[in-house]
Amino acid sequence: MGVIFRGLADNAYEAHKDLQAVESFNMEMKIFILAVIFSLIIIAVFRFGLPSNWHIGKGVTFAKPEPFDKKQRQTFTLMILMMIVLLAFPILKMIMPANKTIAALNSKIDVGLVGTRL
């Protein structure tokens, strides 16, 4: 999702050249940090604020899961590969913003299309 929001923020000011564009990485990090803080507050309120939830999880034990089978290993490998392909060019563009080749390749990758097709 971060790549999508950054792309929207980077392209939002193209029609209005007189407006100062936001720094999309900083904006995205603020959204991420606020989302984590908000989630932790909500979890804490529901876990510790309601007396009926104080004993949730008492006496629960977990068994070690079975190892991945061939199909699960293949799926996991494809998921990691998809993340690498989708994130490589946006990260390289942040590291080297002046590189035209990386910028062109980054603009051609459609995160939504790749994410829904795999």
PDB file of C-alpha atoms in Angstrom:
ATOM      1  CA  MET A   1       0.000   0.000   0.000  1.00  0.00           C
ATOM      2  CA  GLY A   2       2.822   2.391   0.725  1.00  0.00           C
ATOM      3  CA  VAL A   3       3.999   2.361  -2.880  1.00  0.00           C
ATOM      4  CA  ILE A   4       0.486   3.189  -4.074  1.00  0.00           C
ATOM      5  CA  PHE A   5       0.071   6.090  -1.622  1.00  0.00           C
ATOM      6  CA  ARG A   6       3.524   7.430  -2.454  1.00  0.00           C
ATOM      7  CA  GLY A   7       2.709   7.308  -6.160  1.00  0.00           C
ATOM      8  CA  LEU A   8      -0.546   9.166  -5.576  1.00  0.00           C
ATOM      9  CA  ALA A   9       1.203  11.789  -3.443  1.00  0.00           C
ATOM     10  CA  ASP A  10       3.995  12.238  -5.991  1.00  0.00           C
ATOM     11  CA  ASN A  11       1.517  12.720  -8.856  1.00  0.00           C
ATOM     12  CA  ALA A  12      -1.111  14.770  -6.990  1.00  0.00           C
ATOM     13  CA  TYR A  13       0.566  18.111  -7.630  1.00  0.00           C
ATOM     14  CA  GLU A  14       1.264  17.713 -11.354  1.00  0.00           C
ATOM     15  CA  ALA A  15      -1.858  19.660 -12.354  1.00  0.00           C
ATOM     16  CA  HIS A  16      -1.074  22.561  -9.990  1.00  0.00           C
ATOM     17  CA  LYS A  17       2.535  23.587 -10.489  1.00  0.00           C
ATOM     18  CA  ASP A  18       2.073  26.601  -8.192  1.00  0.00           C
ATOM     19  CA  LEU A  19       1.545  24.356  -5.120  1.00  0.00           C
ATOM     20  CA  GLN A  20       4.479  22.950  -3.176  1.00  0.00           C
ATOM     21  CA  ALA A  21       4.535  19.137  -3.416  1.00  0.00           C
ATOM     22  CA  VAL A  22       4.852  17.123  -0.224  1.00  0.00           C
ATOM     23  CA  GLU A  23       7.789  14.851   0.492  1.00  0.00           C
ATOM     24  CA  SER A  24       6.002  11.534  -0.037  1.00  0.00           C
ATOM     25  CA  PHE A  25       8.415   9.393   1.999  1.00  0.00           C
ATOM     26  CA  ASN A  26       8.059  11.577   5.092  1.00  0.00           C
ATOM     27  CA  MET A  27       4.295  11.713   4.630  1.00  0.00           C
ATOM     28  CA  GLU A  28       4.126   7.923   4.310  1.00  0.00           C
ATOM     29  CA  MET A  29       6.273   7.396   7.409  1.00  0.00           C
ATOM     30  CA  LYS A  30       4.028   9.718   9.437  1.00  0.00           C
ATOM     31  CA  ILE A  31       0.952   7.777   8.300  1.00  0.00           C
ATOM     32  CA  PHE A  32       2.645   4.477   9.171  1.00  0.00           C
ATOM     33  CA  ILE A  33       3.760   5.613  12.628  1.00  0.00           C
ATOM     34  CA  LEU A  34       0.342   7.075  13.433  1.00  0.00           C
ATOM     35  CA  ALA A  35      -1.348   3.862  12.262  1.00  0.00           C
ATOM     36  CA  VAL A  36       0.891   1.769  14.534  1.00  0.00           C
ATOM     37  CA  ILE A  37       0.292   4.061  17.525  1.00  0.00           C
ATOM     38  CA  PHE A  38      -3.463   4.147  16.915  1.00  0.00           C
ATOM     39  CA  SER A  39      -3.585   0.338  16.581  1.00  0.00           C
ATOM     40  CA  LEU A  40      -1.643  -0.154  19.813  1.00  0.00           C
ATOM     41  CA  ILE A  41      -3.977   2.217  21.662  1.00  0.00           C
ATOM     42  CA  ILE A  42      -7.061   0.390  20.377  1.00  0.00           C
ATOM     43  CA  ILE A  43      -5.573  -3.009  21.291  1.00  0.00           C
ATOM     44  CA  ALA A  44      -4.634  -1.772  24.766  1.00  0.00           C
ATOM     45  CA  VAL A  45      -8.119  -0.355  25.375  1.00  0.00           C
ATOM     46  CA  PHE A  46      -9.849  -3.575  24.349  1.00  0.00           C
ATOM     47  CA  ARG A  47      -7.332  -5.834  26.128  1.00  0.00           C
ATOM     48  CA  PHE A  48      -6.879  -3.981  29.417  1.00  0.00           C
ATOM     49  CA  GLY A  49      -9.789  -1.556  29.546  1.00  0.00           C
ATOM     50  CA  LEU A  50     -12.591  -4.101  29.574  1.00  0.00           C
ATOM     51  CA  PRO A  51     -12.710  -6.373  32.645  1.00  0.00           C
ATOM     52  CA  SER A  52     -14.214  -9.208  30.604  1.00  0.00           C
ATOM     53  CA  ASN A  53     -11.013  -9.355  28.504  1.00  0.00           C
ATOM     54  CA  TRP A  54      -8.496  -9.447  31.370  1.00  0.00           C
ATOM     55  CA  HIS A  55      -8.236 -13.250  31.325  1.00  0.00           C
ATOM     56  CA  ILE A  56      -8.105 -13.799  27.580  1.00  0.00           C
ATOM     57  CA  GLY A  57      -5.267 -16.128  26.680  1.00  0.00           C
ATOM     58  CA  LYS A  58      -4.766 -17.676  30.110  1.00  0.00           C
ATOM     59  CA  GLY A  59      -3.826 -21.349  29.803  1.00  0.00           C
ATOM     60  CA  VAL A  60      -3.461 -21.286  26.013  1.00  0.00           C
ATOM     61  CA  THR A  61      -0.622 -23.397  24.640  1.00  0.00           C
ATOM     62  CA  PHE A  62       0.665 -23.633  21.104  1.00  0.00           C
ATOM     63  CA  ALA A  63       1.922 -26.740  19.323  1.00  0.00           C
ATOM     64  CA  LYS A  64       4.782 -26.503  16.860  1.00  0.00           C
ATOM     65  CA  PRO A  65       3.331 -26.348  13.326  1.00  0.00           C
ATOM     66  CA  GLU A  66       4.140 -28.947  10.716  1.00  0.00           C
ATOM     67  CA  PRO A  67       6.854 -28.067   8.204  1.00  0.00           C
ATOM     68  CA  PHE A  68       5.768 -26.544   4.904  1.00  0.00           C
ATOM     69  CA  ASP A  69       4.894 -28.982   2.166  1.00  0.00           C
ATOM     70  CA  LYS A  70       6.093 -28.507  -1.430  1.00  0.00           C
ATOM     71  CA  LYS A  71       3.120 -26.348  -2.478  1.00  0.00           C
ATOM     72  CA  GLN A  72       3.449 -24.066   0.582  1.00  0.00           C
ATOM     73  CA  ARG A  73       7.207 -23.603  -0.011  1.00  0.00           C
ATOM     74  CA  GLN A  74       6.510 -22.743  -3.649  1.00  0.00           C
ATOM     75  CA  THR A  75       3.813 -20.231  -2.663  1.00  0.00           C
ATOM     76  CA  PHE A  76       6.078 -18.645  -0.050  1.00  0.00           C
ATOM     77  CA  THR A  77       8.936 -18.368  -2.569  1.00  0.00           C
ATOM     78  CA  LEU A  78       6.649 -16.721  -5.127  1.00  0.00           C
ATOM     79  CA  MET A  79       5.366 -14.252  -2.513  1.00  0.00           C
ATOM     80  CA  ILE A  80       8.917 -13.235  -1.567  1.00  0.00           C
ATOM     81  CA  LEU A  81       9.847 -12.931  -5.248  1.00  0.00           C
ATOM     82  CA  MET A  82       6.807 -10.733  -5.910  1.00  0.00           C
ATOM     83  CA  MET A  83       7.738  -8.438  -2.999  1.00  0.00           C
ATOM     84  CA  ILE A  84      11.305  -8.139  -4.260  1.00  0.00           C
ATOM     85  CA  VAL A  85      10.162  -7.314  -7.797  1.00  0.00           C
ATOM     86  CA  LEU A  86       7.583  -4.784  -6.611  1.00  0.00           C
ATOM     87  CA  LEU A  87       9.803  -3.038  -4.076  1.00  0.00           C
ATOM     88  CA  ALA A  88      13.173  -3.077  -5.844  1.00  0.00           C
ATOM     89  CA  PHE A  89      12.551  -0.168  -8.211  1.00  0.00           C
ATOM     90  CA  PRO A  90      10.732   2.123  -5.744  1.00  0.00           C
ATOM     91  CA  ILE A  91      13.564   1.639  -3.247  1.00  0.00           C
ATOM     92  CA  LEU A  92      16.197   2.205  -5.926  1.00  0.00           C
ATOM     93  CA  LYS A  93      14.325   5.356  -7.012  1.00  0.00           C
ATOM     94  CA  MET A  94      14.450   6.667  -3.424  1.00  0.00           C
ATOM     95  CA  ILE A  95      18.179   5.915  -3.251  1.00  0.00           C
ATOM     96  CA  MET A  96      18.984   7.319  -6.711  1.00  0.00           C
ATOM     97  CA  PRO A  97      16.239   9.827  -7.619  1.00  0.00           C
ATOM     98  CA  ALA A  98      18.213  11.354 -10.513  1.00  0.00           C
ATOM     99  CA  ASN A  99      18.672   8.054 -12.392  1.00  0.00           C
ATOM    100  CA  LYS A 100      16.385   8.202 -15.436  1.00  0.00           C
ATOM    101  CA  THR A 101      16.480   4.447 -16.152  1.00  0.00           C
ATOM    102  CA  ILE A 102      15.348   3.496 -12.662  1.00  0.00           C
ATOM    103  CA  ALA A 103      12.680   6.208 -12.734  1.00  0.00           C
ATOM    104  CA  ALA A 104      11.369   4.894 -16.074  1.00  0.00           C
ATOM    105  CA  LEU A 105      11.290   1.280 -14.873  1.00  0.00           C
ATOM    106  CA  ASN A 106       9.640   2.326 -11.615  1.00  0.00           C
ATOM    107  CA  SER A 107       6.908   4.165 -13.499  1.00  0.00           C
ATOM    108  CA  LYS A 108       6.122   1.046 -15.566  1.00  0.00           C
ATOM    109  CA  ILE A 109       5.500  -1.284 -12.602  1.00  0.00           C
ATOM    110  CA  ASP A 110       1.817  -1.447 -11.702  1.00  0.00           C
ATOM    111  CA  VAL A 111       1.609  -2.653  -8.093  1.00  0.00           C
ATOM    112  CA  GLY A 112      -2.118  -3.335  -8.211  1.00  0.00           C
ATOM    113  CA  LEU A 113      -1.891  -5.349 -11.409  1.00  0.00           C
ATOM    114  CA  VAL A 114       1.020  -7.494 -10.241  1.00  0.00           C
ATOM    115  CA  GLY A 115      -0.551  -8.008  -6.803  1.00  0.00           C
ATOM    116  CA  THR A 116      -3.869  -9.204  -8.186  1.00  0.00           C
ATOM    117  CA  ARG A 117      -2.419 -11.449 -10.889  1.00  0.00           C
ATOM    118  CA  LEU A 118      -0.072 -13.498  -8.702  1.00  0.00           C
TER     119      LEU A 118
END
